[in-house]
Amino acid sequence: MTLLPRPTASPPAPIADRFGRIKRKLRISLTDRCNFRCPYCMPESPEFMDRADRLSRAELSRILMLFVAELGVNRLRLTGGEPLLRRDLEGIISDAQALRPFGLERISLTSNAALLEKRAGALKAAGVDDLNISLDAMDPAIFGTLSGGRSIKPVLAGIEAARDAGIPVKLNAVIIRGINEGEILPLARYAAAARLPLRYIEFMPLDGRGEWTRDRVVPQADILEHLRAEFAVTALPRSNDPAAYYELDDGNEVGIIATVSNPFCASCDRLRITADGSLYPCLFSKHGISLRDPMRAGADDAALAQLIRTTVWNKDAGYAANPGYSDRPIAMNSLGG
Ligand code: SAM
Ligand code: SF4
């Protein structure tokens, strides 16, 4: 195994696909396991991968070095399944600190926050820059429906603990017709009171149960209509963030990630890796390319970098070009959202 020893004098050549989209953001799923059973994500009876198939801390460290120092990725998001189920999470984050001199700008985490209260301080000490926390409802019963019967209390305590530890938090809420449109305003009120940015996410056809239908999507326009019932809503200038942002007249900011009604594939700068080390260039890719297998078979960094460049080069146009191609064998808890 060859590890790159020192920062290079010049920045690495950026990695791009055949449509000219440069990749700067990498999301790595650390486990496909989860302590929640959100129906819009998890299969009914999930079959989890063996622990031995998962990338180890050392393998993660090597892959990350490659993506940052060789391929120009500068933002890392650790996700899952539930990343807090990994006992070595703080270690993985502290390993990633070594990539800052190579150009890594942010280390972020996405979590359901149920196990966060006791670990927020350690995560801050390990060097996490920010946290996205999923919160789909304020009503405990609706929260239960959308989490597979879990309680909202530890999640709210986790959010508080992260704030107390000084970690910037953003909230994410998946909105599903007939289940939690009525929570759009309560979530906005909670976020405003807590001074936390909130993003609503359209329900995507990536659920492990295959229950997605278009009429269950609450599109961006409808989410805005709900918000306008209580707030004056001003659109903010669009960046290349997947969310469109709005300012409410209470001063808080909300975003809407409209993957279904307004896909942002043309500016996609993301790559994804599953917990067993498969590279998925797109959230909607049907298959991944294993980086783990060649790595375990002794491939050197140059060979791995070439494999990654070729896979990324061949990335599909995306959901916008193929709105039917949600039919794939991997569920969201494996791919990481
Ligand atoms: N367990 C963590 C959590 O829930 O935040 C991290 C993993 S989860 C797969 C990452 C994100 O994907 C969450 O914000 C979740 O709401 C979102 N997600 C999962 N399934 C989805 C779907 N079918 N449509 C839209 N978002 C989805
Ligand atoms: Fe778990 Fe997150 Fe999927 Fe919910 S959305 S089941 S918390 S991985």
Short mmCIF file of C-alpha atoms and ligand atoms in Angstrom, two decimals:
data_model
loop_
_atom_site.label_atom_id
_atom_site.label_comp_id
_atom_site.label_asym_id
_atom_site.label_seq_id
_atom_site.Cartn_x
_atom_site.Cartn_y
_atom_site.Cartn_z
CA MET A 1 0.00 0.00 0.00
CA THR A 2 1.32 3.46 -0.89
CA LEU A 3 0.20 6.48 1.05
CA LEU A 4 0.92 9.96 -0.25
CA PRO A 5 3.38 11.45 2.23
CA ARG A 6 3.36 15.24 1.90
CA PRO A 7 1.18 18.01 0.55
CA THR A 8 2.01 18.65 -3.11
CA ALA A 9 3.20 22.07 -4.28
CA SER A 10 0.27 22.55 -6.67
CA PRO A 11 -3.38 21.63 -6.23
CA PRO A 12 -4.43 18.26 -7.70
CA ALA A 13 -6.09 18.07 -11.13
CA PRO A 14 -9.83 18.17 -10.47
CA ILE A 15 -11.89 15.11 -11.22
CA ALA A 16 -14.67 15.64 -13.75
CA ASP A 17 -17.30 13.67 -15.66
CA ARG A 18 -17.91 13.66 -19.41
CA PHE A 19 -20.46 16.47 -19.01
CA GLY A 20 -17.79 18.73 -17.52
CA ARG A 21 -19.12 18.58 -13.96
CA ILE A 22 -16.18 18.84 -11.55
CA LYS A 23 -16.46 16.78 -8.37
CA ARG A 24 -15.57 18.46 -5.09
CA LYS A 25 -17.87 16.73 -2.61
CA LEU A 26 -17.63 13.17 -1.39
CA ARG A 27 -20.19 11.41 0.81
CA ILE A 28 -19.11 8.24 2.47
CA SER A 29 -21.56 5.91 4.14
CA LEU A 30 -19.86 4.42 7.19
CA THR A 31 -22.45 1.71 7.79
CA ASP A 32 -25.73 0.54 6.28
CA ARG A 33 -27.06 -0.22 9.75
CA CYS A 34 -29.40 2.14 11.53
CA ASN A 35 -31.19 2.47 14.85
CA PHE A 36 -34.22 3.94 12.98
CA ARG A 37 -36.50 2.34 10.41
CA CYS A 38 -37.70 5.32 8.39
CA PRO A 39 -40.19 3.88 5.88
CA TYR A 40 -39.01 6.25 3.12
CA CYS A 41 -35.49 4.85 3.43
CA MET A 42 -35.10 1.36 4.92
CA PRO A 43 -36.40 -1.87 3.44
CA GLU A 44 -39.00 -3.67 5.57
CA SER A 45 -36.58 -6.46 6.48
CA PRO A 46 -33.12 -5.07 5.88
CA GLU A 47 -30.20 -7.42 5.30
CA PHE A 48 -27.13 -5.67 6.53
CA MET A 49 -23.63 -6.23 5.21
CA ASP A 50 -21.13 -8.17 7.30
CA ARG A 51 -18.82 -6.01 9.36
CA ALA A 52 -15.81 -7.55 7.58
CA ASP A 53 -17.17 -6.22 4.27
CA ARG A 54 -17.25 -2.67 5.55
CA LEU A 55 -14.29 -0.37 4.90
CA SER A 56 -12.09 -0.32 7.98
CA ARG A 57 -10.83 2.90 9.50
CA ALA A 58 -7.45 2.37 7.79
CA GLU A 59 -9.09 1.70 4.41
CA LEU A 60 -11.26 4.79 4.79
CA SER A 61 -8.22 6.85 5.60
CA ARG A 62 -6.41 5.64 2.47
CA ILE A 63 -9.40 6.24 0.18
CA LEU A 64 -9.94 9.71 1.60
CA MET A 65 -6.30 10.63 1.08
CA LEU A 66 -6.65 9.60 -2.55
CA PHE A 67 -9.82 11.60 -3.14
CA VAL A 68 -8.47 14.73 -1.50
CA ALA A 69 -4.75 14.79 -2.36
CA GLU A 70 -4.98 13.18 -5.81
CA LEU A 71 -8.44 14.02 -7.08
CA GLY A 72 -9.23 17.44 -5.63
CA VAL A 73 -12.20 16.64 -3.40
CA ASN A 74 -12.46 19.34 -0.73
CA ARG A 75 -15.66 18.52 1.17
CA LEU A 76 -16.36 15.32 2.97
CA ARG A 77 -19.67 14.18 4.43
CA LEU A 78 -19.86 11.10 6.63
CA THR A 79 -23.24 9.47 6.55
CA GLY A 80 -24.96 6.07 6.71
CA GLY A 81 -27.18 4.26 7.73
CA GLU A 82 -26.50 5.92 11.03
CA PRO A 83 -22.85 6.98 11.33
CA LEU A 84 -23.09 7.24 15.13
CA LEU A 85 -23.40 3.44 15.20
CA ARG A 86 -19.69 3.32 14.29
CA ARG A 87 -17.70 3.29 17.52
CA ASP A 88 -14.62 4.48 15.62
CA LEU A 89 -16.43 7.54 14.19
CA GLU A 90 -14.38 10.03 16.22
CA GLY A 91 -11.20 8.21 15.10
CA ILE A 92 -12.27 8.38 11.44
CA ILE A 93 -12.89 12.11 11.83
CA SER A 94 -9.55 12.73 13.50
CA ASP A 95 -7.79 10.75 10.73
CA ALA A 96 -9.46 13.07 8.22
CA GLN A 97 -7.88 16.09 9.95
CA ALA A 98 -4.60 15.01 8.34
CA LEU A 99 -6.14 15.89 4.97
CA ARG A 100 -6.58 19.58 5.73
CA PRO A 101 -3.11 20.51 4.42
CA PHE A 102 -4.01 18.69 1.18
CA GLY A 103 -7.04 20.90 0.62
CA LEU A 104 -9.84 19.34 2.66
CA GLU A 105 -12.02 22.26 3.73
CA ARG A 106 -14.95 20.65 5.55
CA ILE A 107 -15.74 17.49 7.43
CA SER A 108 -19.50 17.14 7.87
CA LEU A 109 -21.74 14.53 9.37
CA THR A 110 -25.35 13.53 8.65
CA SER A 111 -27.16 11.84 11.52
CA ASN A 112 -30.58 11.11 12.97
CA ALA A 113 -29.14 12.50 16.24
CA ALA A 114 -30.77 9.90 18.50
CA LEU A 115 -27.37 8.87 19.86
CA LEU A 116 -25.82 12.31 19.68
CA GLU A 117 -26.34 13.71 23.15
CA LYS A 118 -23.46 11.84 24.76
CA ARG A 119 -21.08 12.11 21.81
CA ALA A 120 -21.44 15.71 20.64
CA GLY A 121 -18.44 16.88 22.71
CA ALA A 122 -16.20 14.10 21.39
CA LEU A 123 -17.25 14.80 17.81
CA LYS A 124 -16.44 18.47 18.23
CA ALA A 125 -13.07 17.57 19.75
CA ALA A 126 -12.37 15.19 16.83
CA GLY A 127 -12.88 18.15 14.48
CA VAL A 128 -16.28 17.81 12.84
CA ASP A 129 -17.21 21.11 11.14
CA ASP A 130 -20.96 20.78 10.92
CA LEU A 131 -23.90 18.45 11.33
CA ASN A 132 -27.01 17.80 9.26
CA ILE A 133 -29.72 16.33 11.44
CA SER A 134 -32.84 14.67 10.10
CA LEU A 135 -36.03 15.85 11.76
CA ASP A 136 -39.19 15.10 9.79
CA ALA A 137 -41.87 16.15 12.29
CA MET A 138 -42.37 17.96 15.60
CA ASP A 139 -45.46 15.95 16.45
CA PRO A 140 -44.23 12.87 18.36
CA ALA A 141 -46.76 10.52 16.74
CA ILE A 142 -45.89 11.64 13.19
CA PHE A 143 -42.21 11.51 14.11
CA GLY A 144 -42.84 7.92 15.22
CA THR A 145 -44.51 7.04 11.90
CA LEU A 146 -41.54 8.40 9.98
CA SER A 147 -38.82 6.82 12.09
CA GLY A 148 -40.25 3.34 12.60
CA GLY A 149 -41.66 4.00 16.07
CA ARG A 150 -38.74 5.90 17.60
CA SER A 151 -39.02 8.75 20.09
CA ILE A 152 -38.35 12.38 19.19
CA LYS A 153 -36.96 13.17 22.67
CA PRO A 154 -33.36 11.95 22.25
CA VAL A 155 -33.23 13.64 18.86
CA LEU A 156 -34.15 17.04 20.33
CA ALA A 157 -31.65 16.41 23.14
CA GLY A 158 -29.01 15.53 20.53
CA ILE A 159 -29.67 18.79 18.65
CA GLU A 160 -29.28 20.75 21.91
CA ALA A 161 -26.07 18.90 22.78
CA ALA A 162 -24.56 19.63 19.36
CA ARG A 163 -25.35 23.31 19.76
CA ASP A 164 -23.92 23.34 23.27
CA ALA A 165 -20.76 21.71 21.94
CA GLY A 166 -20.48 24.49 19.35
CA ILE A 167 -21.19 22.38 16.25
CA PRO A 168 -23.21 24.24 13.58
CA VAL A 169 -26.43 22.29 12.90
CA LYS A 170 -28.76 22.23 9.88
CA LEU A 171 -32.08 20.39 9.96
CA ASN A 172 -33.36 18.22 7.10
CA ALA A 173 -36.98 17.12 6.73
CA VAL A 174 -38.32 14.74 4.09
CA ILE A 175 -41.91 15.71 3.31
CA ILE A 176 -44.37 13.03 2.20
CA ARG A 177 -47.91 13.69 1.01
CA GLY A 178 -50.52 12.40 3.42
CA ILE A 179 -48.03 11.98 6.27
CA ASN A 180 -46.22 15.15 7.24
CA GLU A 181 -47.17 18.13 5.03
CA GLY A 182 -48.91 19.37 8.17
CA GLU A 183 -45.48 19.50 9.83
CA ILE A 184 -44.00 22.00 7.34
CA LEU A 185 -45.04 24.97 9.50
CA PRO A 186 -44.33 23.42 12.94
CA LEU A 187 -40.83 22.53 11.71
CA ALA A 188 -40.32 26.09 10.43
CA ARG A 189 -41.45 27.47 13.82
CA TYR A 190 -39.11 25.16 15.74
CA ALA A 191 -36.17 26.00 13.45
CA ALA A 192 -36.85 29.72 13.81
CA ALA A 193 -37.08 29.51 17.60
CA ALA A 194 -33.84 27.50 17.73
CA ARG A 195 -32.22 29.73 15.06
CA LEU A 196 -31.34 26.70 12.96
CA PRO A 197 -31.37 26.54 9.16
CA LEU A 198 -33.93 24.05 7.89
CA ARG A 199 -34.18 22.28 4.55
CA TYR A 200 -37.21 20.44 3.25
CA ILE A 201 -36.43 17.49 0.99
CA GLU A 202 -38.77 16.15 -1.67
CA PHE A 203 -39.47 12.43 -1.24
CA MET A 204 -37.18 10.70 -3.74
CA PRO A 205 -37.83 7.36 -5.50
CA LEU A 206 -35.02 5.68 -3.57
CA ASP A 207 -36.97 4.14 -0.72
CA GLY A 208 -35.99 0.62 0.24
CA ARG A 209 -39.65 -0.49 0.22
CA GLY A 210 -40.42 0.61 -3.33
CA GLU A 211 -43.50 2.51 -2.16
CA TRP A 212 -42.60 5.82 -3.80
CA THR A 213 -45.18 7.26 -6.15
CA ARG A 214 -45.13 10.69 -7.74
CA ASP A 215 -48.35 11.73 -5.97
CA ARG A 216 -46.63 11.23 -2.61
CA VAL A 217 -44.08 13.92 -3.47
CA VAL A 218 -44.85 17.33 -2.02
CA PRO A 219 -43.18 19.49 -4.65
CA GLN A 220 -41.25 22.68 -3.99
CA ALA A 221 -44.22 24.83 -5.11
CA ASP A 222 -46.54 23.18 -2.55
CA ILE A 223 -43.98 23.48 0.26
CA LEU A 224 -43.75 27.20 -0.51
CA GLU A 225 -47.53 27.49 -0.44
CA HIS A 226 -47.62 25.95 3.05
CA LEU A 227 -44.94 28.40 4.22
CA ARG A 228 -46.76 31.40 2.70
CA ALA A 229 -49.79 30.61 4.84
CA GLU A 230 -47.81 32.00 7.80
CA PHE A 231 -44.71 33.78 6.52
CA ALA A 232 -43.68 36.26 3.89
CA VAL A 233 -41.21 34.25 1.83
CA THR A 234 -38.39 35.86 -0.17
CA ALA A 235 -36.30 33.80 -2.60
CA LEU A 236 -32.55 34.17 -2.08
CA PRO A 237 -30.06 34.06 -4.98
CA ARG A 238 -29.38 30.50 -6.17
CA SER A 239 -25.91 29.03 -5.62
CA ASN A 240 -24.72 25.59 -6.74
CA ASP A 241 -26.11 24.16 -3.49
CA PRO A 242 -28.80 21.54 -4.22
CA ALA A 243 -31.27 23.54 -2.13
CA ALA A 244 -33.10 26.67 -3.24
CA TYR A 245 -33.04 29.06 -0.26
CA TYR A 246 -35.70 31.42 1.04
CA GLU A 247 -35.81 33.97 3.82
CA LEU A 248 -38.89 33.98 6.02
CA ASP A 249 -40.06 37.21 7.63
CA ASP A 250 -39.15 35.80 11.05
CA GLY A 251 -35.54 36.14 9.85
CA ASN A 252 -34.86 32.42 9.52
CA GLU A 253 -33.68 30.76 6.34
CA VAL A 254 -35.22 27.64 4.83
CA GLY A 255 -34.11 25.60 1.84
CA ILE A 256 -35.94 23.20 -0.44
CA ILE A 257 -34.15 20.30 -2.10
CA ALA A 258 -36.35 19.67 -5.11
CA THR A 259 -34.66 16.65 -6.64
CA VAL A 260 -37.91 15.45 -8.22
CA SER A 261 -39.71 18.63 -9.31
CA ASN A 262 -36.61 20.68 -10.14
CA PRO A 263 -33.52 18.46 -10.45
CA PHE A 264 -30.11 20.08 -10.10
CA CYS A 265 -28.17 17.38 -11.98
CA ALA A 266 -26.55 19.90 -14.34
CA SER A 267 -24.44 21.33 -11.52
CA CYS A 268 -23.87 18.11 -9.54
CA ASP A 269 -20.46 18.12 -7.89
CA ARG A 270 -20.94 15.02 -5.68
CA LEU A 271 -19.71 11.47 -5.47
CA ARG A 272 -20.80 8.72 -3.12
CA ILE A 273 -19.17 5.68 -1.59
CA THR A 274 -21.05 2.91 0.19
CA ALA A 275 -19.89 1.41 3.48
CA ASP A 276 -18.41 -1.56 1.61
CA GLY A 277 -16.40 0.74 -0.61
CA SER A 278 -18.40 0.95 -3.85
CA LEU A 279 -18.19 4.23 -5.73
CA TYR A 280 -21.56 5.51 -6.97
CA PRO A 281 -21.06 8.57 -9.17
CA CYS A 282 -24.77 9.45 -8.85
CA LEU A 283 -27.43 8.97 -6.17
CA PHE A 284 -29.47 7.29 -8.90
CA SER A 285 -26.64 5.10 -10.30
CA LYS A 286 -27.83 1.51 -10.67
CA HIS A 287 -24.50 -0.01 -9.73
CA GLY A 288 -21.33 0.97 -7.95
CA ILE A 289 -17.71 0.13 -8.75
CA SER A 290 -15.86 -1.53 -5.89
CA LEU A 291 -12.77 0.31 -4.70
CA ARG A 292 -12.45 -2.06 -1.75
CA ASP A 293 -11.84 -5.20 -3.81
CA PRO A 294 -8.88 -3.89 -5.83
CA MET A 295 -7.54 -2.22 -2.68
CA ARG A 296 -7.68 -5.52 -0.77
CA ALA A 297 -6.10 -7.27 -3.79
CA GLY A 298 -3.09 -4.92 -3.53
CA ALA A 299 -3.83 -2.17 -6.10
CA ASP A 300 -1.58 0.88 -5.69
CA ASP A 301 -2.80 4.47 -5.45
CA ALA A 302 -2.19 5.18 -9.15
CA ALA A 303 -4.36 2.22 -10.20
CA LEU A 304 -7.12 3.20 -7.76
CA ALA A 305 -7.02 6.83 -8.89
CA GLN A 306 -7.33 5.72 -12.52
CA LEU A 307 -10.30 3.48 -11.68
CA ILE A 308 -12.01 6.39 -9.90
CA ARG A 309 -11.34 8.83 -12.77
CA THR A 310 -12.76 6.40 -15.34
CA THR A 311 -15.86 5.63 -13.24
CA VAL A 312 -16.53 9.30 -12.62
CA TRP A 313 -15.90 10.21 -16.28
CA ASN A 314 -18.70 7.80 -17.26
CA LYS A 315 -21.19 9.25 -14.77
CA ASP A 316 -24.72 9.43 -16.20
CA ALA A 317 -26.46 12.72 -16.87
CA GLY A 318 -28.61 12.11 -13.78
CA TYR A 319 -32.20 11.92 -12.61
CA ALA A 320 -33.19 14.95 -14.70
CA ALA A 321 -32.36 13.06 -17.89
CA ASN A 322 -33.73 9.68 -16.74
CA PRO A 323 -36.62 10.26 -14.35
CA GLY A 324 -37.57 6.57 -14.62
CA TYR A 325 -34.33 5.17 -13.46
CA SER A 326 -34.97 4.92 -9.78
CA ASP A 327 -35.36 1.19 -10.16
CA ARG A 328 -32.15 -0.08 -8.58
CA PRO A 329 -31.06 -2.71 -6.12
CA ILE A 330 -29.56 -0.41 -3.47
CA ALA A 331 -31.62 1.41 -0.79
CA MET A 332 -30.94 4.84 0.67
CA ASN A 333 -29.60 3.48 3.97
CA SER A 334 -26.82 1.77 2.00
CA LEU A 335 -26.03 4.70 -0.25
CA GLY A 336 -26.14 7.43 2.34
CA GLY A 337 -28.59 10.03 1.03
N1 SAM B 1 -29.23 8.26 9.31
C1 SAM B 1 -28.81 9.56 8.92
C2 SAM B 1 -29.98 10.50 8.78
O1 SAM B 1 -31.12 10.02 8.70
O2 SAM B 1 -29.76 11.71 8.74
C3 SAM B 1 -27.96 9.59 7.68
C4 SAM B 1 -28.36 8.72 6.53
S1 SAM B 1 -29.88 9.14 5.72
C5 SAM B 1 -29.96 7.93 4.44
C6 SAM B 1 -29.41 10.65 4.89
C7 SAM B 1 -30.55 11.50 4.41
O3 SAM B 1 -31.26 10.82 3.39
C8 SAM B 1 -31.55 11.86 5.48
O4 SAM B 1 -31.72 13.26 5.51
C9 SAM B 1 -32.82 11.20 5.01
O5 SAM B 1 -33.95 11.92 5.37
C10 SAM B 1 -32.63 11.20 3.50
N2 SAM B 1 -33.47 10.23 2.80
C11 SAM B 1 -33.54 8.90 3.00
N3 SAM B 1 -34.42 8.34 2.14
C12 SAM B 1 -34.93 9.35 1.39
C13 SAM B 1 -35.88 9.43 0.33
N4 SAM B 1 -36.50 8.35 -0.16
N5 SAM B 1 -36.14 10.64 -0.21
C14 SAM B 1 -35.52 11.74 0.26
N6 SAM B 1 -34.60 11.74 1.23
C15 SAM B 1 -34.32 10.56 1.80
FE1 SF4 B 2 -31.79 5.44 9.30
FE2 SF4 B 2 -31.34 7.81 8.23
FE3 SF4 B 2 -32.49 5.86 6.78
FE4 SF4 B 2 -33.85 6.95 8.75
S1 SF4 B 2 -33.11 8.03 6.91
S2 SF4 B 2 -33.65 4.73 8.37
S3 SF4 B 2 -32.30 7.43 10.21
S4 SF4 B 2 -30.45 5.86 7.55
#
